[in-house]
mmCIF file of C-alpha atoms in Angstrom:
data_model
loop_
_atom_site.group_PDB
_atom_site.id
_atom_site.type_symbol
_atom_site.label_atom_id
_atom_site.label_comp_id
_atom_site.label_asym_id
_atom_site.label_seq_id
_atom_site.Cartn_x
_atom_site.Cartn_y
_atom_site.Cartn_z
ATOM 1 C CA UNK A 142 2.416 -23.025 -0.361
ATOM 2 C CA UNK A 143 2.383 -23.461 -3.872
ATOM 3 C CA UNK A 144 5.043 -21.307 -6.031
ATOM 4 C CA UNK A 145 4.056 -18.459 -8.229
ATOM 5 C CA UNK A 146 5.483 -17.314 -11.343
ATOM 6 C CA UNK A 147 7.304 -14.119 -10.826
ATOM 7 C CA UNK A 148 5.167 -11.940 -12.159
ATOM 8 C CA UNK A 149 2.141 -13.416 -10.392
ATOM 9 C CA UNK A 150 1.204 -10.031 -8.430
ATOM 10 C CA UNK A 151 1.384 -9.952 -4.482
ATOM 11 C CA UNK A 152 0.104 -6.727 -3.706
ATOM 12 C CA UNK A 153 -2.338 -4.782 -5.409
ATOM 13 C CA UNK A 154 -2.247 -0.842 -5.342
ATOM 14 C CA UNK A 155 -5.831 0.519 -5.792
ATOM 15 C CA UNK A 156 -7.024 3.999 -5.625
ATOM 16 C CA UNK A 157 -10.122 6.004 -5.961
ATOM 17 C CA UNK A 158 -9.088 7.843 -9.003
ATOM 18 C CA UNK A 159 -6.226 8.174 -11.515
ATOM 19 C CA UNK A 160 -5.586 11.568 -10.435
ATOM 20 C CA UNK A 161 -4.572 9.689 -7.326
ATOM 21 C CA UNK A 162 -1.637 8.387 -9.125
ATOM 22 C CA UNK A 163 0.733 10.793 -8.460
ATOM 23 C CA UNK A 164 0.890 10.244 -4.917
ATOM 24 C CA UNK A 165 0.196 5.925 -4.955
ATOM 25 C CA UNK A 166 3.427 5.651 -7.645
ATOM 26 C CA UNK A 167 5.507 6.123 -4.591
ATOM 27 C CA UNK A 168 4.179 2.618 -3.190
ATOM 28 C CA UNK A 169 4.809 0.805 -6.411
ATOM 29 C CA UNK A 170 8.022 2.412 -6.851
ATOM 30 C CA UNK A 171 9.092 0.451 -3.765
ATOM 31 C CA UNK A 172 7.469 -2.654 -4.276
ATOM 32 C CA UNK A 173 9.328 -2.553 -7.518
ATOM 33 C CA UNK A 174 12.864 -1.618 -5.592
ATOM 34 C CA UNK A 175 12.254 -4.626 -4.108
ATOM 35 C CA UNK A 176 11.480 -6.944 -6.139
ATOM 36 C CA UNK A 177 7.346 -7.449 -5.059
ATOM 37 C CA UNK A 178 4.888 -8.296 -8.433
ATOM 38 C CA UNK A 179 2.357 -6.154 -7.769
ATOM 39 C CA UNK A 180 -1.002 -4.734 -9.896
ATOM 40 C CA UNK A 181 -2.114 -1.033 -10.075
ATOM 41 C CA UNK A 182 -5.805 0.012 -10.486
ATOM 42 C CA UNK A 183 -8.483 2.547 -9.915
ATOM 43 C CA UNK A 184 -11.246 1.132 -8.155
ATOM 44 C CA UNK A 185 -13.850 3.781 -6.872
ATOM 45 C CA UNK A 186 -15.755 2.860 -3.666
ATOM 46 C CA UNK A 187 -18.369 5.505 -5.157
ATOM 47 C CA UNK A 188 -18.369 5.683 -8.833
ATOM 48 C CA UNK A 189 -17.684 1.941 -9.551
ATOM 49 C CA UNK A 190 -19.006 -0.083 -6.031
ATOM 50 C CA UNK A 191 -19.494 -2.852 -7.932
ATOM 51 C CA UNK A 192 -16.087 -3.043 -9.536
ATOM 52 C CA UNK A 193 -14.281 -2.171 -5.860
ATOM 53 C CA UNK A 194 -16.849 -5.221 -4.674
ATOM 54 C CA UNK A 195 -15.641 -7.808 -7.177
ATOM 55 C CA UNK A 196 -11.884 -7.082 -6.594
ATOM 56 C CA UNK A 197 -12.043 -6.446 -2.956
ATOM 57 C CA UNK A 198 -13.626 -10.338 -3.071
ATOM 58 C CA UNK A 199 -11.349 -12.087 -5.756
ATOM 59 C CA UNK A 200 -8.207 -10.581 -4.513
ATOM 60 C CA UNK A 201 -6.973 -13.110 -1.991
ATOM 61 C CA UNK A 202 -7.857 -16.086 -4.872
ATOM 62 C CA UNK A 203 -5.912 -14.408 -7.593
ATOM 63 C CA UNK A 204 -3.080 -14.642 -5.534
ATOM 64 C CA UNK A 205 -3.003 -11.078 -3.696
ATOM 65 C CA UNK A 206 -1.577 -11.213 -0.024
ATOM 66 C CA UNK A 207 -1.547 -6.815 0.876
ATOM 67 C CA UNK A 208 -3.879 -4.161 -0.452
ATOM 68 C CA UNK A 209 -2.719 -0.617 -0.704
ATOM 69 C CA UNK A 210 -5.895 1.773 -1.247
ATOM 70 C CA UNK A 211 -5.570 5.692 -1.589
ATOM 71 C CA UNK A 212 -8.449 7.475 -1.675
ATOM 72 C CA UNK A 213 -8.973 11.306 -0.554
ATOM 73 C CA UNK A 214 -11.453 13.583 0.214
ATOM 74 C CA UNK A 215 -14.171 11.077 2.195
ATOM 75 C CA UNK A 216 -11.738 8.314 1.887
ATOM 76 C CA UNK A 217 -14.262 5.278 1.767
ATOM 77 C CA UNK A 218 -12.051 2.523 -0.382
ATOM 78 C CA UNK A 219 -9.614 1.416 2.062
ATOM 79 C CA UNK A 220 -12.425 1.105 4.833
ATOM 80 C CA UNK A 221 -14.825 -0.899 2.454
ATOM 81 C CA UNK A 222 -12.214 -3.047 0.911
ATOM 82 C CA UNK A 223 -11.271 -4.049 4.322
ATOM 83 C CA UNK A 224 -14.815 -5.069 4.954
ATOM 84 C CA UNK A 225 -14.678 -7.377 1.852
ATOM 85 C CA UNK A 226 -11.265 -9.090 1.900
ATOM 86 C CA UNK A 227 -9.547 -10.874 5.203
ATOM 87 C CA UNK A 228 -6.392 -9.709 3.832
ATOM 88 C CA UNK A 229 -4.268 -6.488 5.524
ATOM 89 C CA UNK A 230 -5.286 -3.558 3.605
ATOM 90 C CA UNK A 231 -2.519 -0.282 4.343
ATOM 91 C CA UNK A 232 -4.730 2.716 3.771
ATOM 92 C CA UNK A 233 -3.091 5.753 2.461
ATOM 93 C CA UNK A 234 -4.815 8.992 2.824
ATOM 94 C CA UNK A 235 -4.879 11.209 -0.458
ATOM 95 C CA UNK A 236 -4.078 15.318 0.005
ATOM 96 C CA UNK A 237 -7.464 17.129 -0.788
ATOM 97 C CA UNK A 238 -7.824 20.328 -1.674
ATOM 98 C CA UNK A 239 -10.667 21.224 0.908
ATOM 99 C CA UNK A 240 -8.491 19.869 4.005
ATOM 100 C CA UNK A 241 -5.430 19.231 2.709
ATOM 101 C CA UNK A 242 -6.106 15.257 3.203
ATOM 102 C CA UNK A 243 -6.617 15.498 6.959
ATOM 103 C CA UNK A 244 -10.534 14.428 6.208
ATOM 104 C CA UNK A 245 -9.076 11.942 4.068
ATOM 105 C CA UNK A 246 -6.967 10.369 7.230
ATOM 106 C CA UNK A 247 -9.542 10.421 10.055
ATOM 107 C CA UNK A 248 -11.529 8.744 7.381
ATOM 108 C CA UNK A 249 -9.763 6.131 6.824
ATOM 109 C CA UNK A 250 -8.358 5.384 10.444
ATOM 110 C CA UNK A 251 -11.729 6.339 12.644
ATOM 111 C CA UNK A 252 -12.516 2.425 11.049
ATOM 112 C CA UNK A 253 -15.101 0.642 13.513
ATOM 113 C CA UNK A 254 -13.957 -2.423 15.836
ATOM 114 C CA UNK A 255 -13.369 -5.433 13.614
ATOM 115 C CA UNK A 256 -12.266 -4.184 10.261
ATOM 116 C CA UNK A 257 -8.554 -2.698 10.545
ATOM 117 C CA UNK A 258 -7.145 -0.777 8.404
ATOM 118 C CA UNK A 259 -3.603 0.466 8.427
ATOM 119 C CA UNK A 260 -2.888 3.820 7.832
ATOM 120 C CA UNK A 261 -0.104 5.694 6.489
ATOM 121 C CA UNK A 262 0.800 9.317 6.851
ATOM 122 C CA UNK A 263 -1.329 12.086 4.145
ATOM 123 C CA UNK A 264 0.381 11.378 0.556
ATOM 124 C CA UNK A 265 3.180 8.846 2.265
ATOM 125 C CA UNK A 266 2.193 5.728 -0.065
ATOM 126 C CA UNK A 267 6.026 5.385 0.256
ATOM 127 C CA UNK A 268 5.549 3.825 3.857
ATOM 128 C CA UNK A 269 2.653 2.039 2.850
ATOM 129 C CA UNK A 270 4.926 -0.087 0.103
ATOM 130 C CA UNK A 271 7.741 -0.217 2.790
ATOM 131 C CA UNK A 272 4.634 -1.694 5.308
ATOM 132 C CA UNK A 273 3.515 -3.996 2.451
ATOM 133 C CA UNK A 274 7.105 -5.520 1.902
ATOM 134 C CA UNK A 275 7.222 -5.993 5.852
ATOM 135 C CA UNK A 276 4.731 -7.709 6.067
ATOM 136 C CA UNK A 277 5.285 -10.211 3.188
ATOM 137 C CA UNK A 278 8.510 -10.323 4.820
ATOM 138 C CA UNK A 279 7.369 -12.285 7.628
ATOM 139 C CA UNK A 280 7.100 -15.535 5.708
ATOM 140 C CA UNK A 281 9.891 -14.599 2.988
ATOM 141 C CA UNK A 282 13.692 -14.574 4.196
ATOM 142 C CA UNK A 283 14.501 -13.032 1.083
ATOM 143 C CA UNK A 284 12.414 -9.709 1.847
ATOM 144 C CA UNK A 285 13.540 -9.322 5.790
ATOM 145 C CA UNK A 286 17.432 -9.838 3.876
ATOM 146 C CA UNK A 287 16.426 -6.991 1.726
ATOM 147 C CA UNK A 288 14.519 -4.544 4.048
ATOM 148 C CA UNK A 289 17.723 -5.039 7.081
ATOM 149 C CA UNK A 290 20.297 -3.890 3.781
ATOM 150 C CA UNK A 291 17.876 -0.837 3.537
ATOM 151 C CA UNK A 292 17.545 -0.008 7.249
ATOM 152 C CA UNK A 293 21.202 -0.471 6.894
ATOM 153 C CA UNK A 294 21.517 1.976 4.436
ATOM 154 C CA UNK A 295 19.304 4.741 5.892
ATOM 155 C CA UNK A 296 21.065 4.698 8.590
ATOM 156 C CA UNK A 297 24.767 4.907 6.992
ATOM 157 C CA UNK A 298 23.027 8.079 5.410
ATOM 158 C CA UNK A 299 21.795 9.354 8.645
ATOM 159 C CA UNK A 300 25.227 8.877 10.161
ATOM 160 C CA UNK A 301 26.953 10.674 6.981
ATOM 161 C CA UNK A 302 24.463 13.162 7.655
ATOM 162 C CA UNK A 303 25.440 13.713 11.121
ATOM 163 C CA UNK A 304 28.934 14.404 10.509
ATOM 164 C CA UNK A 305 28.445 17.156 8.003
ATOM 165 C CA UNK A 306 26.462 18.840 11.064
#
């Protein structure tokens, strides 16, 4: 494998709108805790299908190894990204107003036979960074050091809890 400059981006972060931002931050925030280049766009399975298209297909070439895509309400991105791209996509279902994002999770994991998608909990992109960083972890000894210092530390946290009980 051929080295990349640092800030050669890993992971990209997509989502259906910018007013999914608020919730998707949380996956950058930990790609950026640990150290993971990563890109952040909005790429509409609806309003732009051409645009989600063109990434969804150039990704892996530009250097990309996980996709993260929010989307809410009928929750198409993750599901058609995943249909262009052989790469893991980690779908994270957006809150809605209408069903407070549980349309946006069945969407997103009712995904036919033959093009997975991951799926998070409603508005937990935090897991779906965590996820991404696991699984870049499985060919980078740096990562698994880092995420077995954090496991580490949630559970010295857990324990402290636990004793204030």
């Amino acid at each position: 494998m051929t080295p990349r400059p640092a800030t050669t981006p890993v992971v990209g972060i997509i989502m259906g709108s910018d007013s999914d931002l608020p919730t998707m931050r949380a996956a950058a925030e930990v790609l950026t805790e640990f150290g993971v280049p990563h890109e952040v766009r909005v790429v509409s399975a609806h309003r732009t299908p051409r645009d989600m298209m063109r990434y969804a297909e150039a990704a892996e070439g530009r250097g990309l190894r996980v996709l993260i895509a929010g989307a809410g309400g009928a929750a198409h991105l993750p599901g058609m990204v995943a249909s262009l791209t052989s790469l893991p996509v980690i779908g994270v279902p957006v809150e809605s107003r209408a069903l407070q994002g549980l349309d946006s999770l069945l969407s997103i994991v009712q995904m036919p036979g033959g093009v997975p998608v991951a799926t998070v909990a409603i508005g937990n992109a935090r897991n779906a960074g965590l996820l991404a960083v696991r699984i870049l972890g499985t060919g980078d000894l740096r990562l698994r050091s880092r995420l077995a210092r954090h496991r580490a530390r949630m559970a010295a946290e857990s324990r402290r809890k636990n004793k204030g009980l």
